[in-house]
Tab-separated table of C-alpha atoms in Angstrom:
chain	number	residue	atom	x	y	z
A	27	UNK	CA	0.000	0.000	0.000
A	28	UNK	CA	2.833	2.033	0.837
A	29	UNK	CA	3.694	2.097	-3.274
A	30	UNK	CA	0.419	3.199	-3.918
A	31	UNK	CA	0.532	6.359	-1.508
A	32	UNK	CA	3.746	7.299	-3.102
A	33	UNK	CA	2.301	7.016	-6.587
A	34	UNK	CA	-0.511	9.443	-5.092
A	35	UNK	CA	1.933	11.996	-4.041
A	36	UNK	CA	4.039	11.526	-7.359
A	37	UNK	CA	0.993	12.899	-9.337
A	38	UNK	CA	0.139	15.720	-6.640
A	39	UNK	CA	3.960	16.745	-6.635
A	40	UNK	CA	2.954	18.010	-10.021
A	41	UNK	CA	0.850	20.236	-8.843
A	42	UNK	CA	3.599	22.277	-7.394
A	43	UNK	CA	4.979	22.266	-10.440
A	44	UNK	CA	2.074	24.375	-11.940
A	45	UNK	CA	2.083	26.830	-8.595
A	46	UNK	CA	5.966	27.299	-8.825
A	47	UNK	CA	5.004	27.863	-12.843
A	48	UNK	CA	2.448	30.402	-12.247
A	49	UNK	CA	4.485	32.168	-9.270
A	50	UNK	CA	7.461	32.452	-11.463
A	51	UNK	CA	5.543	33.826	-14.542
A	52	UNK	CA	6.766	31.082	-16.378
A	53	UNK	CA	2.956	29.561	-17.104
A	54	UNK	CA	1.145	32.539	-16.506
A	55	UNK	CA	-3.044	32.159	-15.750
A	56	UNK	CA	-3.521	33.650	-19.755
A	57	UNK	CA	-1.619	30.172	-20.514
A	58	UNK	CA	-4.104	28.236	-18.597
A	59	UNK	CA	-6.872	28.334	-21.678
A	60	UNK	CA	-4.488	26.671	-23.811
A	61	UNK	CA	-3.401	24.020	-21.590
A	62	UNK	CA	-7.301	23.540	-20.310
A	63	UNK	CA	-8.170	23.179	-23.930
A	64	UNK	CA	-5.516	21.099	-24.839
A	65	UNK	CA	-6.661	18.919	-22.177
A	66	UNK	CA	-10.447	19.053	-23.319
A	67	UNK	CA	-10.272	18.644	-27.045
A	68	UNK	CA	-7.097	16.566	-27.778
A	69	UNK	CA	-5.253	14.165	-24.908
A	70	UNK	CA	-8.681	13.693	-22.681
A	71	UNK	CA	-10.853	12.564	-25.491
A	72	UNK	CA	-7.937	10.584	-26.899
A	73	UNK	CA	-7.499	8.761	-23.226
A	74	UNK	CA	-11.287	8.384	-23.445
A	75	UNK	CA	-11.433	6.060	-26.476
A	76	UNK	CA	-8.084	4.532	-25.762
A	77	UNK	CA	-9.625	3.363	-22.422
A	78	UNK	CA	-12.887	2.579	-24.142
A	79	UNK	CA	-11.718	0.529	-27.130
A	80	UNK	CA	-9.208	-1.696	-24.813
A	81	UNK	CA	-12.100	-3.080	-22.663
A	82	UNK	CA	-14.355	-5.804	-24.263
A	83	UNK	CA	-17.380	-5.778	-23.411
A	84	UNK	CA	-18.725	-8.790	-21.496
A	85	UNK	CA	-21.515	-9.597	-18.810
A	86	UNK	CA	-19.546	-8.644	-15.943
A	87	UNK	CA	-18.099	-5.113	-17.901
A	88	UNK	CA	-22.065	-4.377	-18.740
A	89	UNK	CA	-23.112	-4.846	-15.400
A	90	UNK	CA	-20.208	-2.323	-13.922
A	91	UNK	CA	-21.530	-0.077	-16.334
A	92	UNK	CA	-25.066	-0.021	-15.263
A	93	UNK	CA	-24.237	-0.088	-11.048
A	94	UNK	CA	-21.897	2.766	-11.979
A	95	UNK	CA	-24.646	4.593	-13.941
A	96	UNK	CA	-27.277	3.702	-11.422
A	97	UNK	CA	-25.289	4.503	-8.661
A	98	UNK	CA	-23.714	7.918	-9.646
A	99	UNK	CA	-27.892	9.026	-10.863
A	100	UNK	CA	-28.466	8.167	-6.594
A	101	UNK	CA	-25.284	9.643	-5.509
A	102	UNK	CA	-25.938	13.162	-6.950
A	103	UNK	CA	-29.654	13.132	-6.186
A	104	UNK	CA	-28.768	12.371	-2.217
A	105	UNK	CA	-25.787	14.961	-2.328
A	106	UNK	CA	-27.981	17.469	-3.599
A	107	UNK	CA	-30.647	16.536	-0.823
A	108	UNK	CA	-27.772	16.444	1.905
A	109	UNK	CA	-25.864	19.785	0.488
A	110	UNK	CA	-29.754	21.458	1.007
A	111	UNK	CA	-29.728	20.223	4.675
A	112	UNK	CA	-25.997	21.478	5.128
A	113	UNK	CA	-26.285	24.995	3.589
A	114	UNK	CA	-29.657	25.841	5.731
A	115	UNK	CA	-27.718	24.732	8.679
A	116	UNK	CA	-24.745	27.261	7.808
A	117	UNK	CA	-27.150	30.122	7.709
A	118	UNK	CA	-25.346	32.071	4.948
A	119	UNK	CA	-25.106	35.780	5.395
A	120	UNK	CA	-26.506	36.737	2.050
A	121	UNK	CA	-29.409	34.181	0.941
A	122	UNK	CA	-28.342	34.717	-2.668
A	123	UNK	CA	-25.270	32.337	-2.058
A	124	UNK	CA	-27.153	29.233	-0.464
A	125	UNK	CA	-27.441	27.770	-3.908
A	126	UNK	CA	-23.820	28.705	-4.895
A	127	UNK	CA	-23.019	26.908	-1.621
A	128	UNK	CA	-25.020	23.668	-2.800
A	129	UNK	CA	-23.439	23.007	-5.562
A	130	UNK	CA	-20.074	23.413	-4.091
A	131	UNK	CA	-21.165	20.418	-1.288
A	132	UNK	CA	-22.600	18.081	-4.337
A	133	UNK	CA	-20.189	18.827	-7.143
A	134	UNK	CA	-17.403	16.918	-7.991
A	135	UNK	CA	-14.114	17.084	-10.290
A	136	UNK	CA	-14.612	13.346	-11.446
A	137	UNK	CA	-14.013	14.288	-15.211
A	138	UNK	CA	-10.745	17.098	-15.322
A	139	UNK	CA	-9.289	15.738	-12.135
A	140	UNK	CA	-10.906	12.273	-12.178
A	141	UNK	CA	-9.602	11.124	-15.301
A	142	UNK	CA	-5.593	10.927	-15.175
A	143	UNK	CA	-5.557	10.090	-11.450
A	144	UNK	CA	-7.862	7.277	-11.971
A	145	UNK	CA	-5.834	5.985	-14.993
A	146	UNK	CA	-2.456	6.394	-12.761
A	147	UNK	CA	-3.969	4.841	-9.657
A	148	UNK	CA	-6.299	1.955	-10.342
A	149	UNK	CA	-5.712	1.589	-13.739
A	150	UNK	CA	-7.906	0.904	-17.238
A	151	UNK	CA	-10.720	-1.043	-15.845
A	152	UNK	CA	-11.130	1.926	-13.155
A	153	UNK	CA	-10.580	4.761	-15.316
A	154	UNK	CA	-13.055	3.140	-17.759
A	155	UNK	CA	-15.993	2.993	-15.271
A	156	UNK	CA	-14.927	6.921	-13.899
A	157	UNK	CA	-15.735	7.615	-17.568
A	158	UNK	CA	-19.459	5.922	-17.071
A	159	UNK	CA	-19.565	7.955	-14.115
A	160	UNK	CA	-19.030	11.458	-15.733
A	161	UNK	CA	-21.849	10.860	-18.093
A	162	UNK	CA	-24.122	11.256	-14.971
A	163	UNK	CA	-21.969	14.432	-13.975
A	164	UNK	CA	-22.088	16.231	-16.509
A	165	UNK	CA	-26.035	15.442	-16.490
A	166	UNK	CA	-25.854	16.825	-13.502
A	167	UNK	CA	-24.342	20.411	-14.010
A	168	UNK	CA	-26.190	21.701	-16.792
A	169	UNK	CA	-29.781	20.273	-14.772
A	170	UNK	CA	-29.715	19.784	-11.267
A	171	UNK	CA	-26.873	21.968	-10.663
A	172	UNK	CA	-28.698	24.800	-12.395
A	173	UNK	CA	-31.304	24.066	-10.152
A	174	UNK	CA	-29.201	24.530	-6.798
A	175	UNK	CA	-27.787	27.863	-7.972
A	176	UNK	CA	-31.161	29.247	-8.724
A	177	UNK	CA	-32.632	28.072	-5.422
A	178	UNK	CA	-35.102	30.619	-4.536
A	179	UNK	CA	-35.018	32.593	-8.164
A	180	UNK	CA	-36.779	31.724	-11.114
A	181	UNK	CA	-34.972	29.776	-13.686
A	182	UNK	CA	-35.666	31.021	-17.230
A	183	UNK	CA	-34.333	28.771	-20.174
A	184	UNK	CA	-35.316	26.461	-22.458
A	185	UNK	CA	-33.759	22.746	-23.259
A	186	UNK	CA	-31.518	24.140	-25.762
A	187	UNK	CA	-29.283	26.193	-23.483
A	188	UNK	CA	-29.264	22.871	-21.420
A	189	UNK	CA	-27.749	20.705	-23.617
A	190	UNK	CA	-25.755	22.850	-25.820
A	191	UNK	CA	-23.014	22.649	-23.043
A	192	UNK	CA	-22.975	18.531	-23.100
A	193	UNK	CA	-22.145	18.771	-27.081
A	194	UNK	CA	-18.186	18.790	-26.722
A	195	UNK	CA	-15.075	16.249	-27.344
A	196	UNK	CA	-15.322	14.784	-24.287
A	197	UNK	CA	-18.672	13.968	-24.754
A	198	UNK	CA	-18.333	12.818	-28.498
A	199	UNK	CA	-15.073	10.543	-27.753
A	200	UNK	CA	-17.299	9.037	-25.384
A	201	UNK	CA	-19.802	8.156	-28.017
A	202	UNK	CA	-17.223	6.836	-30.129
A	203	UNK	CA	-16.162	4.769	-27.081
A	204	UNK	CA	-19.300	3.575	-26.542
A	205	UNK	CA	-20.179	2.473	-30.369
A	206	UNK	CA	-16.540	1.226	-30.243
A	207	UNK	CA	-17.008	-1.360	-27.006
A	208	UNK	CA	-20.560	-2.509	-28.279
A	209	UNK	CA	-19.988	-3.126	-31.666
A	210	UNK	CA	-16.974	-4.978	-30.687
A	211	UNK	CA	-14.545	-3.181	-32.752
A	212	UNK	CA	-10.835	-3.866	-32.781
A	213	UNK	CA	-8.726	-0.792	-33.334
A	214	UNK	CA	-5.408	-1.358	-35.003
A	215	UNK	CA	-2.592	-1.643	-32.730
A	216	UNK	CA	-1.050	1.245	-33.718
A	217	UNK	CA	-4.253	3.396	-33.622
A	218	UNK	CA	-4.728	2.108	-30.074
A	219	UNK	CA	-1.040	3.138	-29.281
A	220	UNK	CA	-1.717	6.620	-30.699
A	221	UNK	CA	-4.762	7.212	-27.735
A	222	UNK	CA	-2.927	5.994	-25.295
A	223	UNK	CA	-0.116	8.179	-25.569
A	224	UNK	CA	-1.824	10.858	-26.420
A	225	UNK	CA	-3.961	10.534	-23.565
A	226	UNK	CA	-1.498	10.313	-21.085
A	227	UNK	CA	-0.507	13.266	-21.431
A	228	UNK	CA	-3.894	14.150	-19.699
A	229	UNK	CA	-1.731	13.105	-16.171
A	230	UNK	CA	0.569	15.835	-16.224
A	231	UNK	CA	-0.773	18.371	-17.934
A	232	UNK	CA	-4.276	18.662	-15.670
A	233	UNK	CA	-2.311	18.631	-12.847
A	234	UNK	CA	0.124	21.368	-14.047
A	235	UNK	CA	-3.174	23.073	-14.657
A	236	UNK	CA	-4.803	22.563	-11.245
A	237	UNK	CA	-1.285	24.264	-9.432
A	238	UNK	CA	-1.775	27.663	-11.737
A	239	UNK	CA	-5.109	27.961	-10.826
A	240	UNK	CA	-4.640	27.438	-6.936
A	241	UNK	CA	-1.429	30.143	-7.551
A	242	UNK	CA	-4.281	32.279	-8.863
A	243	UNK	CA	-6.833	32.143	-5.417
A	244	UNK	CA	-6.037	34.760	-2.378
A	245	UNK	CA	-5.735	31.906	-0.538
A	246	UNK	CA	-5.553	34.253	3.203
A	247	UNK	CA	-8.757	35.744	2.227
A	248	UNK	CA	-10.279	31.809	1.533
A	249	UNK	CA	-8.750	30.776	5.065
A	250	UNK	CA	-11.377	33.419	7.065
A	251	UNK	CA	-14.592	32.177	5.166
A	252	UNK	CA	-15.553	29.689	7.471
A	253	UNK	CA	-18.663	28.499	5.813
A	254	UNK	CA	-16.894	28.057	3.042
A	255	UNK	CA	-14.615	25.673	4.948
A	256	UNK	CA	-16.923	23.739	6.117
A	257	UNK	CA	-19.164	23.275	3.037
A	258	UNK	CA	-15.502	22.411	1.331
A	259	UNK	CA	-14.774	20.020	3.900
A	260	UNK	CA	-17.993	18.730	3.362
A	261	UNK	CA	-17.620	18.038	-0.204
A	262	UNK	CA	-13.673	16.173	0.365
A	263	UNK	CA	-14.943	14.250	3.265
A	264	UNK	CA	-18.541	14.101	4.267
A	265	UNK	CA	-19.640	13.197	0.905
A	266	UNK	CA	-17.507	10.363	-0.053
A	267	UNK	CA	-17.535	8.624	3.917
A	268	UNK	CA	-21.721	8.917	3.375
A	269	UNK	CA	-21.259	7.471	0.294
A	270	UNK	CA	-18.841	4.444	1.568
A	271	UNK	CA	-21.317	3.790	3.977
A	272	UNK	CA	-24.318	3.367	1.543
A	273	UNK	CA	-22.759	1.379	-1.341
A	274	UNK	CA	-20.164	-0.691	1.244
A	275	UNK	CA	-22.864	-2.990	2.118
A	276	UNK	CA	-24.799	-3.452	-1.243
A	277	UNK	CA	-24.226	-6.001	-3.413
A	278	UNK	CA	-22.357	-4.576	-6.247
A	279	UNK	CA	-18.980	-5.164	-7.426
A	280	UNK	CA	-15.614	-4.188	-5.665
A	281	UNK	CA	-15.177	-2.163	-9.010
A	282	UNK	CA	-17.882	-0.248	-8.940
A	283	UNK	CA	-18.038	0.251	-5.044
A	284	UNK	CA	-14.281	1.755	-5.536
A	285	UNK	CA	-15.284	4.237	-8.246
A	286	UNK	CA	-18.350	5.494	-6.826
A	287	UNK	CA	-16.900	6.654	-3.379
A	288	UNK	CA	-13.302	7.730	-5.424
A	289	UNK	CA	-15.576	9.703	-7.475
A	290	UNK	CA	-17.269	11.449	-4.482
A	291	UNK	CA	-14.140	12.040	-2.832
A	292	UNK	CA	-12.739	14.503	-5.511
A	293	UNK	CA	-13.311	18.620	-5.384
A	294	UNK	CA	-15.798	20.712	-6.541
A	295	UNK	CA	-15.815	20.671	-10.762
A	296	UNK	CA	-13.613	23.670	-12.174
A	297	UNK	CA	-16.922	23.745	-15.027
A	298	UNK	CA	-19.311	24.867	-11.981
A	299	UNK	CA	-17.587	28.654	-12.332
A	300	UNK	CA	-18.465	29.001	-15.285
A	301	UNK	CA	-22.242	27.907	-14.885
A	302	UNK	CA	-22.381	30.170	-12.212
A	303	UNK	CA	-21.435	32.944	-14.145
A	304	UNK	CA	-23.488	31.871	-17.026
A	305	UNK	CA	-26.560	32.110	-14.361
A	306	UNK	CA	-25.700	35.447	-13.082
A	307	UNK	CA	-24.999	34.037	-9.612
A	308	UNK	CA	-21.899	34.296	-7.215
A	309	UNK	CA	-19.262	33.361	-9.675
A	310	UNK	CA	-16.648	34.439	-7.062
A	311	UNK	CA	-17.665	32.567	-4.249
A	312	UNK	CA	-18.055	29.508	-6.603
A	313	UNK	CA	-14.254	29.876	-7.861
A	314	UNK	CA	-13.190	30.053	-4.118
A	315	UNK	CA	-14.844	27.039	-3.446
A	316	UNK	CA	-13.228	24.931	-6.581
A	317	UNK	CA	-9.588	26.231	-5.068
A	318	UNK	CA	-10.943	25.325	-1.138
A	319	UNK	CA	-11.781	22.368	-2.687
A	320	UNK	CA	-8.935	21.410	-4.794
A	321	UNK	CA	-6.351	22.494	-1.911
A	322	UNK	CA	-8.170	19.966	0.485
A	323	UNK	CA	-8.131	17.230	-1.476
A	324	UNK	CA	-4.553	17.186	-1.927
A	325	UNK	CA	-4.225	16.040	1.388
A	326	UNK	CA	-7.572	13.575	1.398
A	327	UNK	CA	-7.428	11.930	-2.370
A	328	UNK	CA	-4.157	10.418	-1.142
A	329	UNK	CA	-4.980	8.851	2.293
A	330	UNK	CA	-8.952	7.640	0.270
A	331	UNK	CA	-6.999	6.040	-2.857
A	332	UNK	CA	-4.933	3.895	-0.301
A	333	UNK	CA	-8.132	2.678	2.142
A	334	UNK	CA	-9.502	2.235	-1.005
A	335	UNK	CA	-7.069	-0.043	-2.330
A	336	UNK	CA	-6.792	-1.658	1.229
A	337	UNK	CA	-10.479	-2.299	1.209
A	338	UNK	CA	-11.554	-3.819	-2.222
A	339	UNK	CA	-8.254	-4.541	-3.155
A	340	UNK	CA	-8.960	-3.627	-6.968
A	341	UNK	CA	-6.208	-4.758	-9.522
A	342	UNK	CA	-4.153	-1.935	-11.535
């Protein structure tokens, strides 16, 4: 277990390597589009269908696929229902921020984050399902989310502006996957290589990007919020210990159990800003909460990955 936690902190040492970046001027937050697009349209789609076409699919690798689907459609449904109880509790100042605070609690970073230190930790078979999983997430943000943030307002839109934001490479290259692991397709070895490499450059490069955009956050002024801290807490810890609890005992695979609480334990989605901003709500608060988040986790994600591996023991 011990080689695990050091592989943990291998990829999270990277993340310096961004905030030393950004300090230094060397990868200044104007670079950050690039690299966040890079990461979007090229190496994460290509790490999508090099994961996809690699499985075959079988009984057992269909019925991951629907206890991940099933279970990440409960997950964010409770969250949402828990984050509700939590924010009321908090009692924030300004009433306009109780949905901002919501989705900060339920969201999670199981896509941009997810992906590369899924792949690094727990391998293909892992990484695969964490793909599943993000289908439900990014249901999530552009619908429930929404919802949260405009707690208390009136929500004017139509299904257009909804699913507009679902129609991107990540998104497609999951299509492809999909069409490629049911219709049993073989990609040439070569064409399989390509992906693969491509994609892991995902690893790196997302956590390169994570460090600039923590270098970017007045961290001191995040440090006195103290609701904050405790709805970002909630999100690192509460949420993936509740969610341990509820699928630990079910009978579903070790697989699937593993993904569905790693998923929960990761930070609030970096995408969330820009929804918030899109709905004319706290944008601010929500970017604070992403970096409260993200700066957390870097000392949770390790210690979960490990009891994870201790407890269901999943193969790399």
């Amino acid at each position: 277990m011990l080689e695990v936690f050091f592989k943990v902190i291998t990829i999270f040492c990277m993340v310096a390597i961004g905030f030393a970046a950004n300090k230094k001027n060397v990868l200044p937050m104007e670079a950050n589009s690039y690299l966040v697009n890079l990461l979007l349209v090229i190496t994460s789609p290509c790490m999508i269908i090099g994961s996809m076409a690699s499985e075959t699919l079988t009984q057992s690798t269909f019925r991951l696929l629907l206890e991940v689907l099933i279970g990440s459609a409960v997950f964010f449904c409770l969250a949402a229902l828990v984050a509700f109880v939590l924010v009321k509790c908090l009692r924030c100042k300004d009433k306009e921020d109780e949905g901002v605070m919501m989705v900060i609690i339920t969201s999670v970073n199981s896509g941009f984050m997810g992906f590369p230190v899924t792949k690094a930790i727990f391998g293909s078979t892992s990484f695969f399902l964490m793909v599943i999983e993000n289908i439900v997430l990014n249901i999530y943000l552009y619908s429930l989310a929404v919802l949260q943030m405009n707690y208390g307002h009136e929500k004017k839109g139509n299904i257009k502006e909804v699913l507009k934001p679902l129609c991107n490479m990540c998104t497609l290259s999951l299509l492809f996957g999909l069409i490629i692991l049911f219709a049993g397709i073989r990609l040439p070895e070569p064409v399989l290589n390509f992906f693969n490499t491509v994609g892991d450059a995902t690893i790196p490069v997302s956590m390169i990007v994570v460090g600039v955009q923590l270098a970017e956050n007045d961290l001191g002024r995040m440090v006195k919020n103290v609701r904050l801290i405790i709805a970002s807490l909630a999100n690192v810890l509460l949420m993936p210990a509740l969610t341990f609890l509820l699928v630990n005992w079910l009978p579903l695979a070790a697989e699937s159990k593993l993904v569905l609480v790693f998923a929960a334990a990761f930070p609030c989605a970096v995408v969330s800003v820009a929804v918030a901003s899109k709905e004319g709500r706290n944008a601010g608060l929500m970017a604070e909460g992403v970096a409260m988040t993200t700066l957390f986790s870097m000392v949770t994600l390790p210690f979960i990955a490990v009891f994870l591996m201790t407890q269901y023991c999943c193969p790399s």
